[in-house]
PDB file of C-alpha atoms and ligand atoms in Angstrom:
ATOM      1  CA  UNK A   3     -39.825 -33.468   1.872  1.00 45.00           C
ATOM      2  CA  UNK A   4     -38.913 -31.659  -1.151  1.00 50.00           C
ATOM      3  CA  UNK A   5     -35.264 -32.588  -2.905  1.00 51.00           C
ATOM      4  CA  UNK A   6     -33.080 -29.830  -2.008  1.00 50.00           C
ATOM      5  CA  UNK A   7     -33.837 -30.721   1.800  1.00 52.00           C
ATOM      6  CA  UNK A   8     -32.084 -33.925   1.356  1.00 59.00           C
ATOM      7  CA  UNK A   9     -29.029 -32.517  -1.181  1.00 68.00           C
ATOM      8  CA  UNK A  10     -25.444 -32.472   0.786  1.00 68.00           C
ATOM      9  CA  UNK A  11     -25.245 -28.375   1.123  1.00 65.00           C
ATOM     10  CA  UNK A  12     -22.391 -27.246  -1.692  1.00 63.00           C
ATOM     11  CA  UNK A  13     -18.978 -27.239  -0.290  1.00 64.00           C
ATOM     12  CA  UNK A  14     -17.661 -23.431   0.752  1.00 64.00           C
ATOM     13  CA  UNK A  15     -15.508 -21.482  -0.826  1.00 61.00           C
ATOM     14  CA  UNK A  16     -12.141 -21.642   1.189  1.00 61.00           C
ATOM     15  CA  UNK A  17     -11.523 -18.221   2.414  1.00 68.00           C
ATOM     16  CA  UNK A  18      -9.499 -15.800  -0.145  1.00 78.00           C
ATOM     17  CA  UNK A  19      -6.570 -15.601   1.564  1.00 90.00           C
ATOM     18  CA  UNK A  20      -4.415 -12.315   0.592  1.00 98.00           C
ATOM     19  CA  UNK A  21      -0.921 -11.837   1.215  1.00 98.00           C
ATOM     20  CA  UNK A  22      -0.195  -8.807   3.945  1.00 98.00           C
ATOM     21  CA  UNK A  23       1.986  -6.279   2.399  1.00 98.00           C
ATOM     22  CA  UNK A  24       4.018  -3.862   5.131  1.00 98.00           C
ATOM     23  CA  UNK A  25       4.768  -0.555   2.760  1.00 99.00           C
ATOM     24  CA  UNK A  26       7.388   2.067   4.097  1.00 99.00           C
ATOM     25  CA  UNK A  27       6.568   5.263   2.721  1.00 99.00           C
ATOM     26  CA  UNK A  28      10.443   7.054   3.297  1.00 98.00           C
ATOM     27  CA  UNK A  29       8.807  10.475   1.820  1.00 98.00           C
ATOM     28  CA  UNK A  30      11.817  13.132   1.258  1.00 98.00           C
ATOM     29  CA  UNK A  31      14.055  11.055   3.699  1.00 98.00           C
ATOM     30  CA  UNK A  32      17.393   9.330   3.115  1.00 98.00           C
ATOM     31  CA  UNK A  33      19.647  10.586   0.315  1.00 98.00           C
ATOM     32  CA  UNK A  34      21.006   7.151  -1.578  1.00 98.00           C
ATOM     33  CA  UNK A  35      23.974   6.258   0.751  1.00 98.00           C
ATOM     34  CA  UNK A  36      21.498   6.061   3.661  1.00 98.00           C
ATOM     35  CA  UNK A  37      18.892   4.173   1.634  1.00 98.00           C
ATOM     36  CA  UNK A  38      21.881   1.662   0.964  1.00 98.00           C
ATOM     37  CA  UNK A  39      22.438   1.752   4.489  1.00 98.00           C
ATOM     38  CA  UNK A  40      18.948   0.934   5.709  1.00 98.00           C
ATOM     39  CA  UNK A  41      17.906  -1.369   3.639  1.00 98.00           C
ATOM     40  CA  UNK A  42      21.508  -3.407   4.662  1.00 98.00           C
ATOM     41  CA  UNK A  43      20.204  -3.559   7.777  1.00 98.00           C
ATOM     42  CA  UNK A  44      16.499  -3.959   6.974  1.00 98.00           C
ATOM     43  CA  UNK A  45      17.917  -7.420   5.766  1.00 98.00           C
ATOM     44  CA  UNK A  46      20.090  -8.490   7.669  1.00 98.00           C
ATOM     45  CA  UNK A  47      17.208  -7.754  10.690  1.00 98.00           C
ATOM     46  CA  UNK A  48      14.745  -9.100   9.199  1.00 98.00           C
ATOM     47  CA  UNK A  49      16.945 -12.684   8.232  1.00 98.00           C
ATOM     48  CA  UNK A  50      18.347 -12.797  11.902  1.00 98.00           C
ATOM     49  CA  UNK A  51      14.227 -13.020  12.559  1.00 97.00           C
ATOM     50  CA  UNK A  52      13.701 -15.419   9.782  1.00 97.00           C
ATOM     51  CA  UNK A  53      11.407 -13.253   8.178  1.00 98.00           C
ATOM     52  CA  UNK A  54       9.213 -15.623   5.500  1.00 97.00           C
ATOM     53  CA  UNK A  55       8.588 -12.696   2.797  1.00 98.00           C
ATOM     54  CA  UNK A  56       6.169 -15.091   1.066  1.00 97.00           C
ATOM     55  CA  UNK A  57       3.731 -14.596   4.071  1.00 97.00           C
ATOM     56  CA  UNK A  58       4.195 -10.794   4.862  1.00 98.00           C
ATOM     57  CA  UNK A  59       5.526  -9.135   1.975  1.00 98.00           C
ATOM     58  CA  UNK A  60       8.287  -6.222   2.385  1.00 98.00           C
ATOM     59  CA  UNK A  61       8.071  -3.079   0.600  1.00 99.00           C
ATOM     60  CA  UNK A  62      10.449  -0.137   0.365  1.00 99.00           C
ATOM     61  CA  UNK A  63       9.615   3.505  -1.252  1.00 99.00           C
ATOM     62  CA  UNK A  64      12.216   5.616  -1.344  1.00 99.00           C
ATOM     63  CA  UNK A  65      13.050   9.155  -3.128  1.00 98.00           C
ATOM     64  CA  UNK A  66      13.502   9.012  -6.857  1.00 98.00           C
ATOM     65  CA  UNK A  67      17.196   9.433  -6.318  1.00 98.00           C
ATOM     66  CA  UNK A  68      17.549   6.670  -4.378  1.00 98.00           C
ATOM     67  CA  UNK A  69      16.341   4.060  -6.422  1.00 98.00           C
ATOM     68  CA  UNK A  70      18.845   3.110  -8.312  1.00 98.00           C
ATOM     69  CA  UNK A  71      21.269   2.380  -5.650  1.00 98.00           C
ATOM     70  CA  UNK A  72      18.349   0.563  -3.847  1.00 98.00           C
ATOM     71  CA  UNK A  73      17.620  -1.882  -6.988  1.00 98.00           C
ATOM     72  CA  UNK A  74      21.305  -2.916  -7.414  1.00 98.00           C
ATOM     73  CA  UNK A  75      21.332  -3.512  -3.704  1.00 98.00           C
ATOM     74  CA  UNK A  76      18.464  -5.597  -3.670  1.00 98.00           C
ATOM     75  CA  UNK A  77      19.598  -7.790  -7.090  1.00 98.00           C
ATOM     76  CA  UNK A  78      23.216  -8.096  -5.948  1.00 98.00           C
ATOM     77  CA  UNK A  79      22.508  -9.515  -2.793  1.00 98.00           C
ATOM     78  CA  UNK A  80      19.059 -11.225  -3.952  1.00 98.00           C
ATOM     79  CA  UNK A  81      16.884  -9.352  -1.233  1.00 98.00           C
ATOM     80  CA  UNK A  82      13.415 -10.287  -1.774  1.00 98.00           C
ATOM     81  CA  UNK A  83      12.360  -7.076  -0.769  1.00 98.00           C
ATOM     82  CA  UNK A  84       9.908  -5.549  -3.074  1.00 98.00           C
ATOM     83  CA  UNK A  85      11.056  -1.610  -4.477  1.00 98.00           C
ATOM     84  CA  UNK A  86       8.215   0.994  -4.824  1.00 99.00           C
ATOM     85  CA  UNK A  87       8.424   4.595  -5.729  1.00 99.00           C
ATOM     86  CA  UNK A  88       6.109   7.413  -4.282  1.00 98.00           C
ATOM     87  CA  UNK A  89       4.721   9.270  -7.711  1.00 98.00           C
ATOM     88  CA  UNK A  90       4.740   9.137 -11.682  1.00 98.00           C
ATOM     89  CA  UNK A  91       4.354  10.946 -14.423  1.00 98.00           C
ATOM     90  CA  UNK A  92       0.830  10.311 -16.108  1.00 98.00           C
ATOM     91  CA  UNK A  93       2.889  11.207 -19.229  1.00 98.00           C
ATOM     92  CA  UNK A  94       4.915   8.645 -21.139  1.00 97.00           C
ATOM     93  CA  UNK A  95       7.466  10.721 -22.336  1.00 98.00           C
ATOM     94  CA  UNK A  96       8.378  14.374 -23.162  1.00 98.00           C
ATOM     95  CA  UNK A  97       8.304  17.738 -22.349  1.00 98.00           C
ATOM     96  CA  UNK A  98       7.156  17.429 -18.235  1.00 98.00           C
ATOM     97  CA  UNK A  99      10.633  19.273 -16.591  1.00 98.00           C
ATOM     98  CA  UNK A 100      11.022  17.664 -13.285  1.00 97.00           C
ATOM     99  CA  UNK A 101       8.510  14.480 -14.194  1.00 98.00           C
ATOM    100  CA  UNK A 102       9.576  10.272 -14.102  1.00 98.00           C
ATOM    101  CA  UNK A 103       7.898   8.325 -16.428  1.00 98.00           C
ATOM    102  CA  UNK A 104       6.543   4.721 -15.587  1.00 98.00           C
ATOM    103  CA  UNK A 105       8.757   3.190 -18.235  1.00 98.00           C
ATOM    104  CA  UNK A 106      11.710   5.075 -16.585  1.00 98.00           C
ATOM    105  CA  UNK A 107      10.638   3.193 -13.300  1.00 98.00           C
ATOM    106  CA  UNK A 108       9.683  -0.222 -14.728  1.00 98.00           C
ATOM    107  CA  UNK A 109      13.589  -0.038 -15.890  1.00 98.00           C
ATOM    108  CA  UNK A 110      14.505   0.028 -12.361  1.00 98.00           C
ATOM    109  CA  UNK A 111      12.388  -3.223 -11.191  1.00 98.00           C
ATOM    110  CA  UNK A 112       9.948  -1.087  -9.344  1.00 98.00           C
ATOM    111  CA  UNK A 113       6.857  -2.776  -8.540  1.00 98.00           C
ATOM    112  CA  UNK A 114       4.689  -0.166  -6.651  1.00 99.00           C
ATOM    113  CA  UNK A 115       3.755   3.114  -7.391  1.00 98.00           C
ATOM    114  CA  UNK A 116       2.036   5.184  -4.720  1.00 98.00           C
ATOM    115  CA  UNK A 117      -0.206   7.647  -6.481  1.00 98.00           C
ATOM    116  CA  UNK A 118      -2.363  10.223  -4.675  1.00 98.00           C
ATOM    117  CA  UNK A 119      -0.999  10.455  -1.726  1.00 98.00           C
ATOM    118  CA  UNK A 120      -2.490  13.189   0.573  1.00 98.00           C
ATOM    119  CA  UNK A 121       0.572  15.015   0.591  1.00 98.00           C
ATOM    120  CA  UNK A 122       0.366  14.824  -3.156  1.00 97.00           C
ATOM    121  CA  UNK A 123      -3.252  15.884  -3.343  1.00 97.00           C
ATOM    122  CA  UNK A 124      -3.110  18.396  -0.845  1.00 94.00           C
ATOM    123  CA  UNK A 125       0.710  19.819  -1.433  1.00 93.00           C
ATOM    124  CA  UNK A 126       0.631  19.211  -5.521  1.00 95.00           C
ATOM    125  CA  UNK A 127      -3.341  20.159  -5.952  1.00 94.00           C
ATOM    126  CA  UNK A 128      -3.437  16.694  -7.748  1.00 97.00           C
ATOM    127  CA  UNK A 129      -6.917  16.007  -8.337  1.00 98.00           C
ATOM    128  CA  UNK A 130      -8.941  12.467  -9.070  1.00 98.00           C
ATOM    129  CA  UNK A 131      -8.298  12.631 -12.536  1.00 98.00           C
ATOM    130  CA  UNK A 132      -4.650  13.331 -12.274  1.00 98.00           C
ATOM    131  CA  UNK A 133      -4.636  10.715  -9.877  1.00 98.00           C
ATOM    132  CA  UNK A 134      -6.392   7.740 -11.800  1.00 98.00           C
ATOM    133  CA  UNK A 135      -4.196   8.841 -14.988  1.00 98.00           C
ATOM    134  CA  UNK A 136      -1.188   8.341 -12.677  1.00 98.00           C
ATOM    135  CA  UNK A 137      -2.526   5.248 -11.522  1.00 98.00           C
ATOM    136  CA  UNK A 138      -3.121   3.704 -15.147  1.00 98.00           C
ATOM    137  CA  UNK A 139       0.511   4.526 -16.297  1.00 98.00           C
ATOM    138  CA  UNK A 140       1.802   2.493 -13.609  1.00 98.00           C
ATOM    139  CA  UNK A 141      -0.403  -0.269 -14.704  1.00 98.00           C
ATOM    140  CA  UNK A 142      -0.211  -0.006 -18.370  1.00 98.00           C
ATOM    141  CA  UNK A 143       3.245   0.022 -17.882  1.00 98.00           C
ATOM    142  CA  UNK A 144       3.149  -3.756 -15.511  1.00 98.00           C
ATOM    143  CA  UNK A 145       3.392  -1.653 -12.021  1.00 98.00           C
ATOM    144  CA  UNK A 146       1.200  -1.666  -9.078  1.00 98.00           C
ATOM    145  CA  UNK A 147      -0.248   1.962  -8.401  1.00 99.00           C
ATOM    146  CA  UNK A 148      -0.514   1.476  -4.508  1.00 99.00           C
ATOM    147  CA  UNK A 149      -4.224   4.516  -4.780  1.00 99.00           C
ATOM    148  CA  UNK A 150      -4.593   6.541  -1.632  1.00 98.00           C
ATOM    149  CA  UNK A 151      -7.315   7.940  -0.743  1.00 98.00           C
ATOM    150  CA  UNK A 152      -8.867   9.000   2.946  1.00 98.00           C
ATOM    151  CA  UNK A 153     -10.744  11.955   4.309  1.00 98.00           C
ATOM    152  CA  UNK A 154      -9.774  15.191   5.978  1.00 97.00           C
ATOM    153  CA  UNK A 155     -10.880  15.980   9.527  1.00 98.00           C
ATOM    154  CA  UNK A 156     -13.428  18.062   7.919  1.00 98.00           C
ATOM    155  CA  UNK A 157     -14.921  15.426   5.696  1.00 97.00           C
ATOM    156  CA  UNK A 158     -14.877  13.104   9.161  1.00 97.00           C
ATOM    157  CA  UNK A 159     -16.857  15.752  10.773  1.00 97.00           C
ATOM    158  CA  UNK A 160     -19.501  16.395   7.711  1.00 97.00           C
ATOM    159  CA  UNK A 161     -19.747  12.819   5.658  1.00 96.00           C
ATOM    160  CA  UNK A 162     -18.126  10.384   8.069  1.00 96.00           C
ATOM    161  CA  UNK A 163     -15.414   8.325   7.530  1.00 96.00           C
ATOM    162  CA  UNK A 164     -15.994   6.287   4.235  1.00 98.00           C
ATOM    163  CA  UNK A 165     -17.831   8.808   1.855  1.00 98.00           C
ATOM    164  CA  UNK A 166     -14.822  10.379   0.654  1.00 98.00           C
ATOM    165  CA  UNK A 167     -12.257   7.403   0.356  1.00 98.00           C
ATOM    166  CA  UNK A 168     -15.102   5.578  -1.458  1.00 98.00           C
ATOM    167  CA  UNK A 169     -15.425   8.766  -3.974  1.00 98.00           C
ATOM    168  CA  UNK A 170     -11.544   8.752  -4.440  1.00 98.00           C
ATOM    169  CA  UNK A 171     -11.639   5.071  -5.081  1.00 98.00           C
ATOM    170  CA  UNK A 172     -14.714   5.109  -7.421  1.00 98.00           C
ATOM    171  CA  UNK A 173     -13.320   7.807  -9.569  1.00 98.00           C
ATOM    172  CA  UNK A 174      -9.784   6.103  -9.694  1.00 98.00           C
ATOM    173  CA  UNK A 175     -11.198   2.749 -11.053  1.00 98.00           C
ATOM    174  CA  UNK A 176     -12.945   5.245 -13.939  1.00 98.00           C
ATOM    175  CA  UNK A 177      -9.224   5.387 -15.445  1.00 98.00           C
ATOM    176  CA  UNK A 178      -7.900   1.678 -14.857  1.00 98.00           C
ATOM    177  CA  UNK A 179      -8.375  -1.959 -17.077  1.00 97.00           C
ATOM    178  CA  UNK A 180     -11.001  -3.791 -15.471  1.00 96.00           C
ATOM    179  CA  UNK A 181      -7.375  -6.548 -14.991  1.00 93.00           C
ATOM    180  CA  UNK A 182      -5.590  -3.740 -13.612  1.00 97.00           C
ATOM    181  CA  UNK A 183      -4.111  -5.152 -10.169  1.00 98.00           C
ATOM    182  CA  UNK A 184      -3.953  -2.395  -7.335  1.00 98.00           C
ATOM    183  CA  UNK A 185      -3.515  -2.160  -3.739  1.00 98.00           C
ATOM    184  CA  UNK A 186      -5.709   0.164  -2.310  1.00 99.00           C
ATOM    185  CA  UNK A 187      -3.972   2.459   1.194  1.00 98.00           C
ATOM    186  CA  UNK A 188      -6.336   3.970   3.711  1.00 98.00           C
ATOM    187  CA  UNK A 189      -5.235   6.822   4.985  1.00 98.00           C
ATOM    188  CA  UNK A 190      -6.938   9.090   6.893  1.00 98.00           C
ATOM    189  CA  UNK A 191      -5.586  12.606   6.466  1.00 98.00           C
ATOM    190  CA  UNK A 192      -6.065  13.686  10.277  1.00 98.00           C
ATOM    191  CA  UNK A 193      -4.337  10.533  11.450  1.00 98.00           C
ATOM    192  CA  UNK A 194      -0.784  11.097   9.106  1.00 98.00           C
ATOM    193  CA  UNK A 195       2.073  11.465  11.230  1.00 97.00           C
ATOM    194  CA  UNK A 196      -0.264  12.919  13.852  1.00 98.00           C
ATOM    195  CA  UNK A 197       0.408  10.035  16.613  1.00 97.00           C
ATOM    196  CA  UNK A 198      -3.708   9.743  16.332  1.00 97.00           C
ATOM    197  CA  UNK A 199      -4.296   6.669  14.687  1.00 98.00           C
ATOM    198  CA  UNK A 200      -7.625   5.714  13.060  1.00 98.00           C
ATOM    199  CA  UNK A 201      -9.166   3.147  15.752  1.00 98.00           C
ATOM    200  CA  UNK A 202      -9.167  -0.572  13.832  1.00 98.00           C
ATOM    201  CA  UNK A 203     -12.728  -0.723  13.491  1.00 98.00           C
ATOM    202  CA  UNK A 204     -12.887   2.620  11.882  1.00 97.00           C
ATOM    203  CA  UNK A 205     -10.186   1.617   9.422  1.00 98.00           C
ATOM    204  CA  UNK A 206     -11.812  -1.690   8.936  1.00 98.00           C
ATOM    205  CA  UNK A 207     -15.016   0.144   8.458  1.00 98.00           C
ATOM    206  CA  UNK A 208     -13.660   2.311   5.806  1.00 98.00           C
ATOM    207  CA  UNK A 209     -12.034  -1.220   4.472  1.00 98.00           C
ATOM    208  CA  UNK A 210     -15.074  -2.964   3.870  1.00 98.00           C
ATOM    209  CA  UNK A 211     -16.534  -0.293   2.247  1.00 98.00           C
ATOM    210  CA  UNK A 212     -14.043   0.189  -0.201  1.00 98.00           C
ATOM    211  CA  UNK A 213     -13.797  -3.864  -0.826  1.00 98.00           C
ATOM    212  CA  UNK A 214     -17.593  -3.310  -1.740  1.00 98.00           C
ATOM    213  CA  UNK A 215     -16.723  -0.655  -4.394  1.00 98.00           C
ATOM    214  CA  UNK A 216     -14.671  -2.934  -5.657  1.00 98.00           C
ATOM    215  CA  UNK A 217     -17.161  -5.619  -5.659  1.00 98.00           C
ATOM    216  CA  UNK A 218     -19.393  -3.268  -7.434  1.00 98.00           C
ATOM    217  CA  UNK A 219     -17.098  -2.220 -10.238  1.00 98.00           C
ATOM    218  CA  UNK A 220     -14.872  -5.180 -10.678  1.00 97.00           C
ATOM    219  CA  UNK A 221     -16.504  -8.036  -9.486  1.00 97.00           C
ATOM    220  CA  UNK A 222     -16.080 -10.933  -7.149  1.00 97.00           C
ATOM    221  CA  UNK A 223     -12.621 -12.202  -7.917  1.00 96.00           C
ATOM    222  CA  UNK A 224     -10.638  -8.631  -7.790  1.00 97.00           C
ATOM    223  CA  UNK A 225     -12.435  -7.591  -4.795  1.00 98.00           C
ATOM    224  CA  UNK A 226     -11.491 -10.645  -3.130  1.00 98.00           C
ATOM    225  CA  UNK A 227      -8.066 -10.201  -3.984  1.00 97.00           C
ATOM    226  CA  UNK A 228      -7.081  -6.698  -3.953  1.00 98.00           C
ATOM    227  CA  UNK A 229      -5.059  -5.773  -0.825  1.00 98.00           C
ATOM    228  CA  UNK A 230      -5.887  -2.734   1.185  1.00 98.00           C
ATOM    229  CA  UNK A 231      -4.069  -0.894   3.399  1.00 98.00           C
ATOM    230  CA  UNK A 232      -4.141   1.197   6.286  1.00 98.00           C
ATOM    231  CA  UNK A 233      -1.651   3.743   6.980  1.00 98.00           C
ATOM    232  CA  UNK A 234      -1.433   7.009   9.552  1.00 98.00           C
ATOM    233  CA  UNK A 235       0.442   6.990  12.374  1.00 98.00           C
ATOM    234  CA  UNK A 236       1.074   3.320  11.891  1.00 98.00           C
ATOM    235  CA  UNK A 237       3.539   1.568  14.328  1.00 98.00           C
ATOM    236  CA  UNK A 238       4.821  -2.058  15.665  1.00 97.00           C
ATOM    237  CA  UNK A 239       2.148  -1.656  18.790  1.00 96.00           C
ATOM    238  CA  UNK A 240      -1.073  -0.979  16.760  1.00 97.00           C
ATOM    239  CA  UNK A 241       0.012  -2.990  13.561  1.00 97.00           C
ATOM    240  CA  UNK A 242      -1.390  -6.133  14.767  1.00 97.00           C
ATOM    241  CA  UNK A 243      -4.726  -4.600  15.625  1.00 97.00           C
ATOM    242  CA  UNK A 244      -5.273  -3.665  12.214  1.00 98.00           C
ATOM    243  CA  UNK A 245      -3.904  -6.955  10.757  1.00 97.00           C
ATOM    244  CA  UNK A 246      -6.684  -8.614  12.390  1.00 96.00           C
ATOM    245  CA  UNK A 247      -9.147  -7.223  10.830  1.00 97.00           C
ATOM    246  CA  UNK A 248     -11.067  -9.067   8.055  1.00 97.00           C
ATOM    247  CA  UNK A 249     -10.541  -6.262   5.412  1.00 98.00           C
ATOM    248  CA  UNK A 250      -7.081  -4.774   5.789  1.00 98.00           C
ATOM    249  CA  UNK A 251      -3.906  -6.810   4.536  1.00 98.00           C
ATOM    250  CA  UNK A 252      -1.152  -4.376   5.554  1.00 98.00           C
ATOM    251  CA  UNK A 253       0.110  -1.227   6.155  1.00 98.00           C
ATOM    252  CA  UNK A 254       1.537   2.171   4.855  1.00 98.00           C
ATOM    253  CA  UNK A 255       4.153   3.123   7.112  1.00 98.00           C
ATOM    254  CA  UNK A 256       5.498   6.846   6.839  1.00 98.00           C
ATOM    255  CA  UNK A 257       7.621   7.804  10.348  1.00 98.00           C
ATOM    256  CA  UNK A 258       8.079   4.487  11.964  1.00 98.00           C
ATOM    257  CA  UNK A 259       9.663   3.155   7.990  1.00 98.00           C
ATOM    258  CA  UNK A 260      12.446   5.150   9.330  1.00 98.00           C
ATOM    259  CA  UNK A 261      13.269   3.410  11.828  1.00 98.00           C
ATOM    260  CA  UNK A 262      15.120   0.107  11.103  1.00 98.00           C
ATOM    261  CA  UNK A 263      13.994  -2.052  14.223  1.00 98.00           C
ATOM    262  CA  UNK A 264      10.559  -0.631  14.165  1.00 98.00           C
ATOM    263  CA  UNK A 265       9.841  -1.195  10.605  1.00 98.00           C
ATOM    264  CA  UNK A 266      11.600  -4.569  11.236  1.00 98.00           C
ATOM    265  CA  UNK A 267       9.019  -4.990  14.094  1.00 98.00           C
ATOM    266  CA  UNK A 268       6.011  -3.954  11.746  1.00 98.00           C
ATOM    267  CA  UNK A 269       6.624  -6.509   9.310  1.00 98.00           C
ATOM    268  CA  UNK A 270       6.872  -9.611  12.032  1.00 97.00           C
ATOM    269  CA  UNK A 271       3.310  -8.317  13.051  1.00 97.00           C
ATOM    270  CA  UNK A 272       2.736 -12.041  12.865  1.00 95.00           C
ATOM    271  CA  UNK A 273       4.334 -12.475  16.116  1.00 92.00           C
ATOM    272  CA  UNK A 274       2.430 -10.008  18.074  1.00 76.00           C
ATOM    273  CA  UNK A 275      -0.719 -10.771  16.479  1.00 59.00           C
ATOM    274  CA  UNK A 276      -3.272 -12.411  19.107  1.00 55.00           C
ATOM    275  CA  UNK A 277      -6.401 -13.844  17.863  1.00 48.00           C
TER     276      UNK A 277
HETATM  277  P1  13P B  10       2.826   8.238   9.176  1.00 57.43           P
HETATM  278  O1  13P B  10       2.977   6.739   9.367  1.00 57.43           O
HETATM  279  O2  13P B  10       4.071   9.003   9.455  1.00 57.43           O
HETATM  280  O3  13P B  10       1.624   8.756   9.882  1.00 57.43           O
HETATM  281  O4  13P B  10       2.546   8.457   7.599  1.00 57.43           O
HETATM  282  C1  13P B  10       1.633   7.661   6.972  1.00 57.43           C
HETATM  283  C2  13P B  10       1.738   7.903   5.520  1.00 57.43           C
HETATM  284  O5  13P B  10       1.459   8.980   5.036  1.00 57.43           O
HETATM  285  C3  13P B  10       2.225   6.795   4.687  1.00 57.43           C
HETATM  286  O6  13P B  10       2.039   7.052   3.339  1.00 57.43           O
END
């Protein structure tokens, strides 16, 4: 019997455990009295349900204009939910008519940053680069670029479902600090606000994948800590189904964010989640 048959086996790593982040994309909705509004009762909802924002974090991204109103909100009353915003400049400062800088955000206790979002890409003809330089002046200036990426129906059709988000993701990481923390959304194009939802093992599919790029590029410890998302058509009855899958830690909610129960709903996914 050789030594290493008799050594005690080396104690396991515990599991990495991530904390779920529920992300409500508000797109061009809500001017800043009914941001104000919402996020009231976002609050007060989510306290009646003694929601523990330590184990499912809360984010809100509303229009430019309606940030300010939503920061003093949230540190007059000491809401502990978190404030995103849905582009950036890649610029610092200058001449870019109609641009935000990160700075001008970071001023305004934002925390997230969603950069190429598929309405961005598509609507903006933002490209990879233009998205990864977005995504490094959130993080250079101490933000969180929240990177989209996902694939058309066409691109499900010809290359399947992870080829393309896995390109996206690849090329963003090109422009970031191996440190740089990100959260990484899913989000199939076909499936945005199309009531057709990804199916959770697709979107967990497409999650492991992109956890492996990570693993690739950055190494154990940020893959194993980097949240990813899944968003499209994403609602309180399929939340759970995605939440229980080994590689996806939230969700990027665009219609049902809306929607103060529902959202409200979304981020209890605890509750409804069955093992
Ligand atoms: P829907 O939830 O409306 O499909 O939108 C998803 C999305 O684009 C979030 O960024």
């Amino acid at each position: 019997m050789n030594d290493a048959a008799t050594q005690p086996a080396p104690p396991q790593a515990p599991p990495v455990k991530r904390t779920p982040l529920i992300a409500g994309n508000w797109k061009m909705n809500f001017d800043h009295l009914q941001a104000i509004a919402f996020v009231q009762k976002l609050a007060w909802s989510l306290k009646d349900a003694q929601h523990n924002y330590g184990e499912v974090e809360v984010a809100v991204f509303p229009p430019f204009t309606d940030l300010r109103s939503v920061q003093t909100l949230l540190s007059a009353d000491k809401l502990p939910v978190a404030l995103g915003a849905q582009d950036v400049s890649p610029h610092e400062s200058g001449a870019y008519t109609g641009d935000v800088s990160a700075s001008m955000l970071k001023k305004l206790d934002t925390r997230y940053i969603i950069v190429g979002h598929s309405e961005r890409r598509g609507g903006h003809g933002e490209n990879d680069e233009t998205v990864g330089l977005k995504a490094r002046a959130a993080a250079n200036a101490g933000m969180v670029p929240v990177i989209c990426v996902g694939e058309t129906a066409a691109d499900l059709e010809e290359h399947g479902a992870a080829a393309i988000p896995v390109q996206q993701l690849t090329a963003a990481l090109t422009h970031l600090a191996a440190d740089a923390e990100i959260v990484i959304a899913y989000e199939p194009v076909w499936a945005i606000g199309s009531g057709d939802p990804a199916t959770p093992e697709q979107a967990e599919e497409v999650g492991r994948a992109l956890r492996e790029v990570l693993r690739a590029e950055r190494g154990d410890a940020v893959a194993d800590r980097t949240r990813i998302l899944y968003g499209g058509s994403g609602a309180s009855q399929n939340v759970a189904s995605y939440m229980k899958q080994p590689n996806l830690d939230g969700a990027l909610v665009g219609g049902a964010s809306l929607k103060v129960d529902e959202f409200s709903r979304i981020a209890q996914f605890t509750k409804h989640v069955t093992v």
